[in-house]
mmCIF file of C-alpha atoms in Angstrom:
data_model
loop_
_atom_site.group_PDB
_atom_site.id
_atom_site.type_symbol
_atom_site.label_atom_id
_atom_site.label_comp_id
_atom_site.label_asym_id
_atom_site.label_seq_id
_atom_site.Cartn_x
_atom_site.Cartn_y
_atom_site.Cartn_z
ATOM 1 C CA MET A 1 -14.517 19.532 36.541
ATOM 2 C CA THR A 2 -11.485 17.038 36.880
ATOM 3 C CA ALA A 3 -13.579 14.475 34.893
ATOM 4 C CA LEU A 4 -14.527 17.184 32.250
ATOM 5 C CA VAL A 5 -10.683 17.772 31.636
ATOM 6 C CA PHE A 6 -9.953 14.012 31.524
ATOM 7 C CA ARG A 7 -12.759 13.778 28.941
ATOM 8 C CA LYS A 8 -11.161 16.327 26.555
ATOM 9 C CA LEU A 9 -7.451 15.154 26.798
ATOM 10 C CA ALA A 10 -9.079 11.707 25.910
ATOM 11 C CA ALA A 11 -10.540 12.993 22.873
ATOM 12 C CA MET A 12 -7.589 14.884 21.753
ATOM 13 C CA PRO A 13 -6.113 12.003 19.844
ATOM 14 C CA ARG A 14 -9.593 11.639 17.747
ATOM 15 C CA LEU A 15 -9.713 15.517 17.203
ATOM 16 C CA TRP A 16 -6.139 15.069 15.692
ATOM 17 C CA ARG A 17 -6.909 11.912 13.885
ATOM 18 C CA LEU A 18 -10.051 14.039 12.274
ATOM 19 C CA VAL A 19 -7.888 16.809 11.337
ATOM 20 C CA ALA A 20 -5.381 14.757 9.944
ATOM 21 C CA VAL A 21 -7.990 12.985 7.466
ATOM 22 C CA LEU A 22 -9.618 16.095 6.514
ATOM 23 C CA GLY A 23 -5.811 17.589 5.668
ATOM 24 C CA GLY A 24 -5.056 14.266 3.665
ATOM 25 C CA LEU A 25 -8.549 14.772 1.809
ATOM 26 C CA LEU A 26 -7.714 18.193 0.816
ATOM 27 C CA ILE A 27 -4.232 17.394 0.054
ATOM 28 C CA ALA A 28 -5.592 14.726 -2.394
ATOM 29 C CA LEU A 29 -8.070 17.191 -3.950
ATOM 30 C CA ALA A 30 -5.469 19.982 -4.286
ATOM 31 C CA LEU A 31 -2.791 17.828 -5.853
ATOM 32 C CA PRO A 32 -3.644 17.758 -9.637
ATOM 33 C CA TRP A 33 -3.625 21.590 -9.120
ATOM 34 C CA LEU A 34 -0.022 21.626 -7.490
ATOM 35 C CA ILE A 35 1.544 19.161 -9.635
ATOM 36 C CA TYR A 36 1.141 17.383 -13.219
ATOM 37 C CA PRO A 37 -2.091 15.575 -12.884
ATOM 38 C CA PRO A 38 -0.778 12.057 -14.263
ATOM 39 C CA ILE A 39 1.928 12.393 -11.525
ATOM 40 C CA ALA A 40 -0.759 12.835 -9.156
ATOM 41 C CA MET A 41 -2.773 9.934 -10.238
ATOM 42 C CA ASP A 42 0.607 7.833 -9.833
ATOM 43 C CA ILE A 43 0.889 8.889 -6.525
ATOM 44 C CA VAL A 44 -2.451 7.958 -5.350
ATOM 45 C CA ALA A 45 -2.339 4.660 -7.381
ATOM 46 C CA TRP A 46 1.225 3.756 -5.595
ATOM 47 C CA ALA A 47 -0.296 4.892 -1.988
ATOM 48 C CA LEU A 48 -3.015 2.591 -2.155
ATOM 49 C CA PHE A 49 -0.663 -0.093 -3.522
ATOM 50 C CA ALA A 50 1.985 0.476 -0.287
ATOM 51 C CA VAL A 51 -0.952 0.539 1.833
ATOM 52 C CA ALA A 52 -2.233 -2.804 0.642
ATOM 53 C CA LEU A 53 1.108 -4.069 1.218
ATOM 54 C CA ASP A 54 1.241 -2.215 4.774
ATOM 55 C CA LEU A 55 -1.312 -4.720 5.895
ATOM 56 C CA LEU A 56 0.475 -7.897 5.442
ATOM 57 C CA LEU A 57 3.985 -6.358 6.291
ATOM 58 C CA GLY A 58 3.142 -3.834 9.202
ATOM 59 C CA PHE A 59 -0.014 -5.447 11.034
ATOM 60 C CA THR A 60 0.549 -9.093 10.204
ATOM 61 C CA GLY A 61 4.180 -9.444 10.077
ATOM 62 C CA LEU A 62 3.960 -11.168 6.408
ATOM 63 C CA LEU A 63 6.895 -9.765 3.932
ATOM 64 C CA SER A 64 5.778 -10.257 0.393
ATOM 65 C CA PHE A 65 7.957 -10.144 -2.473
ATOM 66 C CA GLY A 66 5.436 -11.049 -4.923
ATOM 67 C CA HIS A 67 2.866 -8.456 -5.045
ATOM 68 C CA ALA A 68 3.561 -7.245 -8.187
ATOM 69 C CA ALA A 69 1.670 -10.276 -9.494
ATOM 70 C CA PHE A 70 -1.450 -8.633 -8.159
ATOM 71 C CA TRP A 71 -0.660 -5.381 -9.340
ATOM 72 C CA GLY A 72 0.599 -6.333 -12.689
ATOM 73 C CA SER A 73 -2.399 -9.046 -13.409
ATOM 74 C CA ALA A 74 -4.865 -6.682 -12.639
ATOM 75 C CA ALA A 75 -3.153 -4.159 -14.985
ATOM 76 C CA TYR A 76 -3.630 -6.518 -17.793
ATOM 77 C CA THR A 77 -7.002 -7.477 -16.596
ATOM 78 C CA ALA A 78 -8.446 -3.928 -16.469
ATOM 79 C CA GLY A 79 -7.182 -3.009 -20.145
ATOM 80 C CA THR A 80 -8.222 -6.218 -21.545
ATOM 81 C CA ILE A 81 -11.875 -5.543 -20.083
ATOM 82 C CA ALA A 82 -11.904 -1.824 -21.242
ATOM 83 C CA ILE A 83 -10.613 -2.591 -24.685
ATOM 84 C CA GLU A 84 -12.493 -5.821 -25.542
ATOM 85 C CA THR A 85 -15.933 -4.749 -23.758
ATOM 86 C CA GLY A 86 -15.728 -0.827 -23.815
ATOM 87 C CA ALA A 87 -16.835 -1.046 -20.246
ATOM 88 C CA PRO A 88 -16.524 2.154 -18.120
ATOM 89 C CA PHE A 89 -13.428 2.162 -16.463
ATOM 90 C CA PRO A 90 -14.332 1.540 -13.074
ATOM 91 C CA VAL A 91 -16.314 -1.571 -14.015
ATOM 92 C CA ALA A 92 -12.477 -2.494 -15.324
ATOM 93 C CA VAL A 93 -10.746 -1.680 -12.433
ATOM 94 C CA LEU A 94 -13.288 -3.468 -10.180
ATOM 95 C CA GLY A 95 -12.929 -6.652 -12.352
ATOM 96 C CA ALA A 96 -9.501 -6.364 -12.268
ATOM 97 C CA ALA A 97 -9.267 -6.366 -8.284
ATOM 98 C CA VAL A 98 -11.768 -9.335 -8.310
ATOM 99 C CA VAL A 99 -9.253 -11.431 -10.661
ATOM 100 C CA ALA A 100 -6.516 -10.386 -8.421
ATOM 101 C CA MET A 101 -8.378 -11.631 -5.303
ATOM 102 C CA VAL A 102 -8.930 -15.028 -7.194
ATOM 103 C CA LEU A 103 -5.350 -15.326 -8.092
ATOM 104 C CA ALA A 104 -4.281 -14.795 -4.604
ATOM 105 C CA VAL A 105 -6.190 -17.744 -3.242
ATOM 106 C CA PRO A 106 -3.898 -20.647 -4.165
ATOM 107 C CA ILE A 107 -0.857 -18.443 -3.822
ATOM 108 C CA ALA A 108 -1.820 -17.759 0.229
ATOM 109 C CA LEU A 109 -2.729 -21.119 0.838
ATOM 110 C CA LEU A 110 0.556 -22.152 -0.369
ATOM 111 C CA ALA A 111 2.818 -19.170 1.003
ATOM 112 C CA VAL A 112 1.270 -18.973 4.558
ATOM 113 C CA ARG A 113 2.474 -22.571 5.073
ATOM 114 C CA ARG A 114 6.102 -20.805 5.682
ATOM 115 C CA THR A 115 7.166 -17.810 7.691
ATOM 116 C CA GLY A 116 9.955 -15.374 7.479
ATOM 117 C CA ILE A 117 12.015 -15.183 4.430
ATOM 118 C CA TYR A 118 10.394 -18.238 3.274
ATOM 119 C CA PHE A 119 7.391 -16.610 2.889
ATOM 120 C CA ALA A 120 8.622 -13.814 0.810
ATOM 121 C CA MET A 121 10.484 -16.246 -1.289
ATOM 122 C CA VAL A 122 7.568 -18.152 -2.264
ATOM 123 C CA THR A 123 5.662 -15.080 -3.011
ATOM 124 C CA LEU A 124 8.699 -13.761 -5.167
ATOM 125 C CA ALA A 125 8.628 -17.389 -7.015
ATOM 126 C CA PHE A 126 4.742 -17.058 -7.898
ATOM 127 C CA ALA A 127 5.052 -13.581 -8.879
ATOM 128 C CA GLN A 128 8.026 -14.655 -11.411
ATOM 129 C CA MET A 129 5.961 -17.373 -12.414
ATOM 130 C CA VAL A 130 3.156 -14.630 -13.375
ATOM 131 C CA TYR A 131 5.913 -12.524 -15.166
ATOM 132 C CA TYR A 132 6.556 -15.497 -17.220
ATOM 133 C CA VAL A 133 3.029 -16.231 -18.131
ATOM 134 C CA ALA A 134 2.313 -12.476 -19.194
ATOM 135 C CA ASN A 135 5.532 -12.908 -21.134
ATOM 136 C CA GLN A 136 4.674 -15.692 -23.099
ATOM 137 C CA TRP A 137 0.985 -15.046 -23.670
ATOM 138 C CA ARG A 138 1.356 -12.243 -26.241
ATOM 139 C CA GLY A 139 -2.024 -12.733 -27.721
ATOM 140 C CA LEU A 140 -3.819 -11.405 -24.676
ATOM 141 C CA THR A 141 -0.800 -9.096 -23.014
ATOM 142 C CA GLY A 142 1.178 -7.924 -26.284
ATOM 143 C CA GLY A 143 4.306 -9.171 -24.538
ATOM 144 C CA GLU A 144 7.319 -7.105 -24.469
ATOM 145 C CA ASN A 145 5.278 -4.600 -26.479
ATOM 146 C CA GLY A 146 2.673 -4.550 -23.709
ATOM 147 C CA LEU A 147 -1.181 -3.797 -23.941
ATOM 148 C CA GLN A 148 -1.757 -0.317 -25.736
ATOM 149 C CA GLY A 149 -4.655 1.905 -26.500
ATOM 150 C CA ILE A 150 -6.508 1.159 -22.986
ATOM 151 C CA PRO A 151 -9.741 3.690 -23.226
ATOM 152 C CA LYS A 152 -10.578 6.110 -20.376
ATOM 153 C CA ASN A 153 -14.306 5.578 -20.620
ATOM 154 C CA LEU A 154 -16.669 6.444 -18.262
ATOM 155 C CA PHE A 155 -20.482 6.112 -19.207
ATOM 156 C CA GLY A 156 -19.839 7.446 -22.649
ATOM 157 C CA LEU A 157 -17.759 10.228 -21.168
ATOM 158 C CA ASP A 158 -14.305 10.690 -22.760
ATOM 159 C CA LEU A 159 -11.606 11.052 -19.876
ATOM 160 C CA SER A 160 -8.568 11.547 -22.102
ATOM 161 C CA ASP A 161 -7.630 14.597 -19.761
ATOM 162 C CA PRO A 162 -5.625 13.540 -17.040
ATOM 163 C CA PHE A 163 -6.811 16.212 -15.003
ATOM 164 C CA TYR A 164 -10.416 15.208 -15.328
ATOM 165 C CA PHE A 165 -9.386 11.478 -14.834
ATOM 166 C CA TYR A 166 -7.836 12.161 -11.669
ATOM 167 C CA TYR A 167 -11.170 13.346 -10.081
ATOM 168 C CA ALA A 168 -12.796 10.422 -11.732
ATOM 169 C CA GLY A 169 -10.607 7.838 -10.370
ATOM 170 C CA LEU A 170 -10.006 9.393 -6.936
ATOM 171 C CA PRO A 171 -12.978 8.091 -5.225
ATOM 172 C CA ILE A 172 -11.949 4.418 -6.197
ATOM 173 C CA ALA A 173 -8.475 4.998 -4.455
ATOM 174 C CA LEU A 174 -10.265 6.597 -1.593
ATOM 175 C CA ILE A 175 -12.697 3.566 -0.992
ATOM 176 C CA GLY A 176 -9.431 1.196 -1.191
ATOM 177 C CA LEU A 177 -8.150 3.300 1.272
ATOM 178 C CA LEU A 178 -11.300 3.355 3.521
ATOM 179 C CA ILE A 179 -11.401 -0.641 3.409
ATOM 180 C CA ALA A 180 -7.744 -0.698 4.836
ATOM 181 C CA TRP A 181 -8.575 1.527 7.561
ATOM 182 C CA ARG A 182 -11.709 -0.506 8.376
ATOM 183 C CA VAL A 183 -9.639 -3.775 8.456
ATOM 184 C CA VAL A 184 -7.005 -2.319 10.707
ATOM 185 C CA HIS A 185 -9.599 -0.765 13.131
ATOM 186 C CA SER A 186 -11.711 -3.675 13.610
ATOM 187 C CA PRO A 187 -11.530 -6.804 15.890
ATOM 188 C CA PHE A 188 -10.540 -8.438 12.610
ATOM 189 C CA GLY A 189 -7.347 -6.405 12.412
ATOM 190 C CA ARG A 190 -6.740 -6.841 16.207
ATOM 191 C CA VAL A 191 -6.302 -10.421 15.567
ATOM 192 C CA LEU A 192 -3.927 -9.803 12.787
ATOM 193 C CA VAL A 193 -2.120 -7.661 15.230
ATOM 194 C CA ALA A 194 -1.896 -10.424 17.819
ATOM 195 C CA ILE A 195 -0.744 -13.107 15.104
ATOM 196 C CA ARG A 196 2.219 -10.602 14.173
ATOM 197 C CA GLU A 197 3.175 -10.497 17.749
ATOM 198 C CA ASN A 198 2.864 -14.139 18.922
ATOM 199 C CA PRO A 199 1.194 -16.694 16.524
ATOM 200 C CA ALA A 200 1.819 -19.511 18.863
ATOM 201 C CA ARG A 201 -0.486 -17.737 21.656
ATOM 202 C CA SER A 202 -3.010 -16.688 18.894
ATOM 203 C CA ARG A 203 -3.415 -20.252 17.928
ATOM 204 C CA SER A 204 -3.716 -21.588 21.402
ATOM 205 C CA LEU A 205 -6.364 -18.918 22.132
ATOM 206 C CA GLY A 206 -8.552 -20.879 19.464
ATOM 207 C CA TYR A 207 -7.751 -18.576 16.501
ATOM 208 C CA PRO A 208 -7.090 -20.382 12.993
ATOM 209 C CA VAL A 209 -3.748 -18.459 12.370
ATOM 210 C CA ASP A 210 -3.184 -19.631 8.896
ATOM 211 C CA ARG A 211 -6.916 -18.868 7.961
ATOM 212 C CA TYR A 212 -6.408 -15.468 9.008
ATOM 213 C CA LYS A 213 -3.336 -14.852 6.989
ATOM 214 C CA VAL A 214 -5.076 -16.204 3.862
ATOM 215 C CA MET A 215 -7.608 -13.735 4.394
ATOM 216 C CA VAL A 216 -5.721 -10.630 4.901
ATOM 217 C CA PHE A 217 -3.538 -11.913 2.121
ATOM 218 C CA VAL A 218 -6.393 -11.810 -0.585
ATOM 219 C CA ILE A 219 -7.906 -8.790 0.972
ATOM 220 C CA SER A 220 -4.108 -7.189 0.343
ATOM 221 C CA ALA A 221 -4.107 -8.674 -3.097
ATOM 222 C CA GLY A 222 -7.511 -7.017 -4.046
ATOM 223 C CA LEU A 223 -6.587 -3.696 -2.935
ATOM 224 C CA SER A 224 -3.252 -3.918 -4.689
ATOM 225 C CA GLY A 225 -5.284 -5.068 -8.143
ATOM 226 C CA LEU A 226 -7.623 -1.954 -7.529
ATOM 227 C CA ALA A 227 -4.286 0.377 -7.717
ATOM 228 C CA GLY A 228 -2.947 -1.322 -10.521
ATOM 229 C CA GLY A 229 -5.947 -1.548 -12.603
ATOM 230 C CA LEU A 230 -6.472 2.367 -11.986
ATOM 231 C CA TYR A 231 -2.669 2.758 -12.649
ATOM 232 C CA ALA A 232 -2.859 0.941 -16.201
ATOM 233 C CA VAL A 233 -6.097 2.737 -16.790
ATOM 234 C CA SER A 234 -4.412 6.101 -16.239
ATOM 235 C CA HIS A 235 -1.676 5.406 -18.325
ATOM 236 C CA GLY A 236 -3.541 3.515 -21.288
ATOM 237 C CA PHE A 237 -0.832 0.880 -21.281
ATOM 238 C CA ALA A 238 0.039 -2.096 -19.262
ATOM 239 C CA SER A 239 3.353 -3.459 -19.777
ATOM 240 C CA LEU A 240 5.668 -6.392 -18.216
ATOM 241 C CA GLN A 241 7.164 -3.878 -16.113
ATOM 242 C CA GLU A 242 4.076 -4.245 -14.219
ATOM 243 C CA VAL A 243 4.639 -7.956 -12.905
ATOM 244 C CA TYR A 244 8.400 -7.575 -12.722
ATOM 245 C CA TRP A 245 10.082 -8.267 -9.284
ATOM 246 C CA THR A 246 11.295 -4.802 -9.057
ATOM 247 C CA THR A 247 7.796 -3.549 -8.817
ATOM 248 C CA SER A 248 7.438 -5.588 -5.581
ATOM 249 C CA GLY A 249 10.678 -4.154 -4.323
ATOM 250 C CA LYS A 250 9.630 -0.509 -5.051
ATOM 251 C CA VAL A 251 6.412 -0.815 -2.912
ATOM 252 C CA VAL A 252 8.235 -2.497 -0.099
ATOM 253 C CA ILE A 253 10.594 0.580 -0.121
ATOM 254 C CA MET A 254 7.838 2.807 -0.036
ATOM 255 C CA THR A 255 6.377 1.162 3.099
ATOM 256 C CA VAL A 256 9.552 1.070 4.844
ATOM 257 C CA LEU A 257 10.329 4.655 3.970
ATOM 258 C CA GLY A 258 6.832 6.004 5.390
ATOM 259 C CA GLY A 259 6.525 3.522 8.433
ATOM 260 C CA ILE A 260 5.358 0.322 8.192
ATOM 261 C CA GLY A 261 2.509 -0.353 10.656
ATOM 262 C CA THR A 262 1.214 3.278 10.052
ATOM 263 C CA LEU A 263 -0.949 3.308 6.915
ATOM 264 C CA TRP A 264 -0.013 7.254 6.598
ATOM 265 C CA GLY A 265 3.497 6.328 6.251
ATOM 266 C CA SER A 266 2.850 4.102 3.242
ATOM 267 C CA MET A 267 0.932 7.157 1.419
ATOM 268 C CA ILE A 268 3.998 9.560 2.312
ATOM 269 C CA GLY A 269 6.600 6.791 1.097
ATOM 270 C CA ALA A 270 4.733 6.531 -2.018
ATOM 271 C CA ALA A 271 4.696 10.336 -2.761
ATOM 272 C CA VAL A 272 8.245 10.637 -1.961
ATOM 273 C CA ILE A 273 9.316 8.108 -4.412
ATOM 274 C CA VAL A 274 6.946 8.829 -6.955
ATOM 275 C CA GLN A 275 8.229 12.564 -7.093
ATOM 276 C CA VAL A 276 11.997 11.809 -6.600
ATOM 277 C CA GLU A 277 11.691 9.451 -9.634
ATOM 278 C CA ASP A 278 9.752 12.186 -11.730
ATOM 279 C CA TYR A 279 12.360 14.486 -11.048
ATOM 280 C CA LEU A 280 15.215 12.682 -11.664
ATOM 281 C CA ALA A 281 13.411 11.367 -14.930
ATOM 282 C CA THR A 282 13.085 15.138 -16.287
ATOM 283 C CA SER A 283 15.800 16.975 -14.501
ATOM 284 C CA GLY A 284 18.327 14.770 -13.020
ATOM 285 C CA ILE A 285 21.191 15.649 -10.801
ATOM 286 C CA HIS A 286 24.355 17.191 -11.632
ATOM 287 C CA ILE A 287 27.525 17.076 -9.452
ATOM 288 C CA GLY A 288 30.576 18.268 -11.339
ATOM 289 C CA PRO A 289 31.242 15.970 -14.260
ATOM 290 C CA VAL A 290 28.755 13.465 -12.793
ATOM 291 C CA ASN A 291 25.359 13.399 -14.219
ATOM 292 C CA ILE A 292 22.680 11.265 -12.306
ATOM 293 C CA THR A 293 19.509 10.674 -14.299
ATOM 294 C CA GLY A 294 18.390 7.139 -13.125
ATOM 295 C CA PRO A 295 16.390 7.026 -10.249
ATOM 296 C CA GLY A 296 18.000 4.058 -8.632
ATOM 297 C CA LEU A 297 20.741 5.368 -6.990
ATOM 298 C CA ILE A 298 19.015 8.215 -5.246
ATOM 299 C CA THR A 299 16.050 6.246 -4.165
ATOM 300 C CA GLY A 300 18.246 3.807 -2.823
ATOM 301 C CA LEU A 301 20.544 6.401 -0.686
ATOM 302 C CA ILE A 302 17.292 7.877 0.623
ATOM 303 C CA PHE A 303 16.218 4.306 1.498
ATOM 304 C CA VAL A 304 19.201 3.711 3.385
ATOM 305 C CA GLY A 305 19.283 7.156 5.238
ATOM 306 C CA VAL A 306 15.824 6.836 6.209
ATOM 307 C CA VAL A 307 16.632 3.271 7.669
ATOM 308 C CA LEU A 308 19.558 4.569 9.646
ATOM 309 C CA LEU A 309 18.375 7.889 11.038
ATOM 310 C CA PHE A 310 14.622 6.998 11.010
ATOM 311 C CA ARG A 311 14.253 3.763 12.618
ATOM 312 C CA ARG A 312 10.409 3.824 12.595
ATOM 313 C CA GLY A 313 10.499 5.341 8.943
ATOM 314 C CA VAL A 314 9.222 8.943 8.440
ATOM 315 C CA TRP A 315 5.706 8.708 9.805
ATOM 316 C CA GLY A 316 6.497 6.210 12.445
ATOM 317 C CA THR A 317 9.159 8.571 13.847
ATOM 318 C CA VAL A 318 6.607 11.254 13.739
ATOM 319 C CA ALA A 319 4.056 9.596 15.640
ATOM 320 C CA HIS A 320 6.405 8.144 18.078
ATOM 321 C CA LEU A 321 7.673 11.705 18.802
ATOM 322 C CA LEU A 322 3.974 13.157 19.318
ATOM 323 C CA ARG A 323 3.388 10.131 21.592
ATOM 324 C CA ARG A 324 6.439 11.185 24.165
ATOM 325 C CA ARG A 325 5.140 14.708 23.813
ATOM 326 C CA ARG A 326 1.838 13.342 25.215
ATOM 327 C CA HIS A 327 3.828 11.540 27.928
ATOM 328 C CA VAL A 328 2.408 8.189 26.578
ATOM 329 C CA PRO A 329 4.496 5.129 27.425
ATOM 330 C CA ASP A 330 5.685 2.928 24.565
ATOM 331 C CA ALA A 331 6.009 -0.720 24.652
ATOM 332 C CA GLU A 332 9.111 -2.506 22.994
ATOM 333 C CA PRO A 333 9.192 -1.886 19.426
ATOM 334 C CA HIS A 334 7.505 -4.929 17.361
ATOM 335 C CA LEU A 335 9.037 -6.157 14.399
ATOM 336 C CA SER A 336 7.758 -3.407 12.121
ATOM 337 C CA GLY A 337 9.628 -0.979 13.914
ATOM 338 C CA THR A 338 6.734 1.168 15.352
ATOM 339 C CA THR A 339 5.710 1.111 18.997
ATOM 340 C CA VAL A 340 2.053 0.287 20.870
ATOM 341 C CA PRO A 341 0.957 2.331 23.770
ATOM 342 C CA ALA A 342 1.200 -0.311 26.881
ATOM 343 C CA ALA A 343 -2.046 0.990 27.801
ATOM 344 C CA GLU A 344 -3.630 -0.204 24.705
ATOM 345 C CA GLN A 345 -1.484 -3.486 24.337
ATOM 346 C CA GLU A 346 -3.944 -5.789 26.499
ATOM 347 C CA PRO A 347 -5.977 -7.105 25.447
ATOM 348 C CA ALA A 348 -4.623 -7.264 21.989
ATOM 349 C CA VAL A 349 -7.302 -10.264 21.302
ATOM 350 C CA ALA A 350 -9.584 -11.904 23.571
ATOM 351 C CA PRO A 351 -9.768 -15.732 23.881
ATOM 352 C CA LYS A 352 -12.616 -17.017 21.909
ATOM 353 C CA SER A 353 -15.639 -18.573 23.923
#
């Protein structure tokens, strides 16, 4: 009888995870019924982008300020493929993800030689180079005018209606999220966590740390490209804003806001920021004679408030409180601000034989 009780208690976290996944799927399916469908698609695309960054920041300890290079280059690539070849939009989006991964290889090989803020500055420098190329290559990107008239074609079906396009594009985003989840919950993902916690020890165990960093960087870039291509096709437009450094900063804010190292938090952060920006763009906030219509001030205040009040981010704080209710001991918080149960810490990675 006692053994049965313990088995049921051990199965409860899995049950809650299953409930969370099913709840997330239901929310994703119902989203265009609840809010304006283009905004729903924006939330899905930005959520995938934030999850892609979280693979680096939360699970590998690498802060990138240059992921706009992959989001933006994929946006232009997807638009070019769709316009020039008339290919179905999933083909254009997948092609864009491949281009983002190819672009990420030389950047990763150079960036992983640095750590901390130096890694972030190297990625930012490369992203600004991509922005310069996109601005100057007007024959391909349209320069300041952007790439316009991207078709939403699916094997002869016209998906100009954003409501129907949402359900056509959602499976692509879900596949991307599934890839991110599989990376995290795999031996490869546990090695990434070990590298984040102690690169020297991981190297002493025989793991090629730089090679692992390059691999996760390329995977993250591919998922970012998947999101960027989907975003561009959804809007029918790709502009310089997609490769500008503020786009990299925006996705970092989303990830930190939700809780880095959680995956779920990245999606929540993306939903909050996109919704706030949409509300401010259409309504604004009126406080006496002061009219706040730009999203920058409000999103900045939200970010500062979360950092001060919720050190682990929104979802990270919720997960921490749930662990405390289950009386699961926490280890010291790692650099992402979240914690790992002490019972799950060892072994983070086994020595190579």
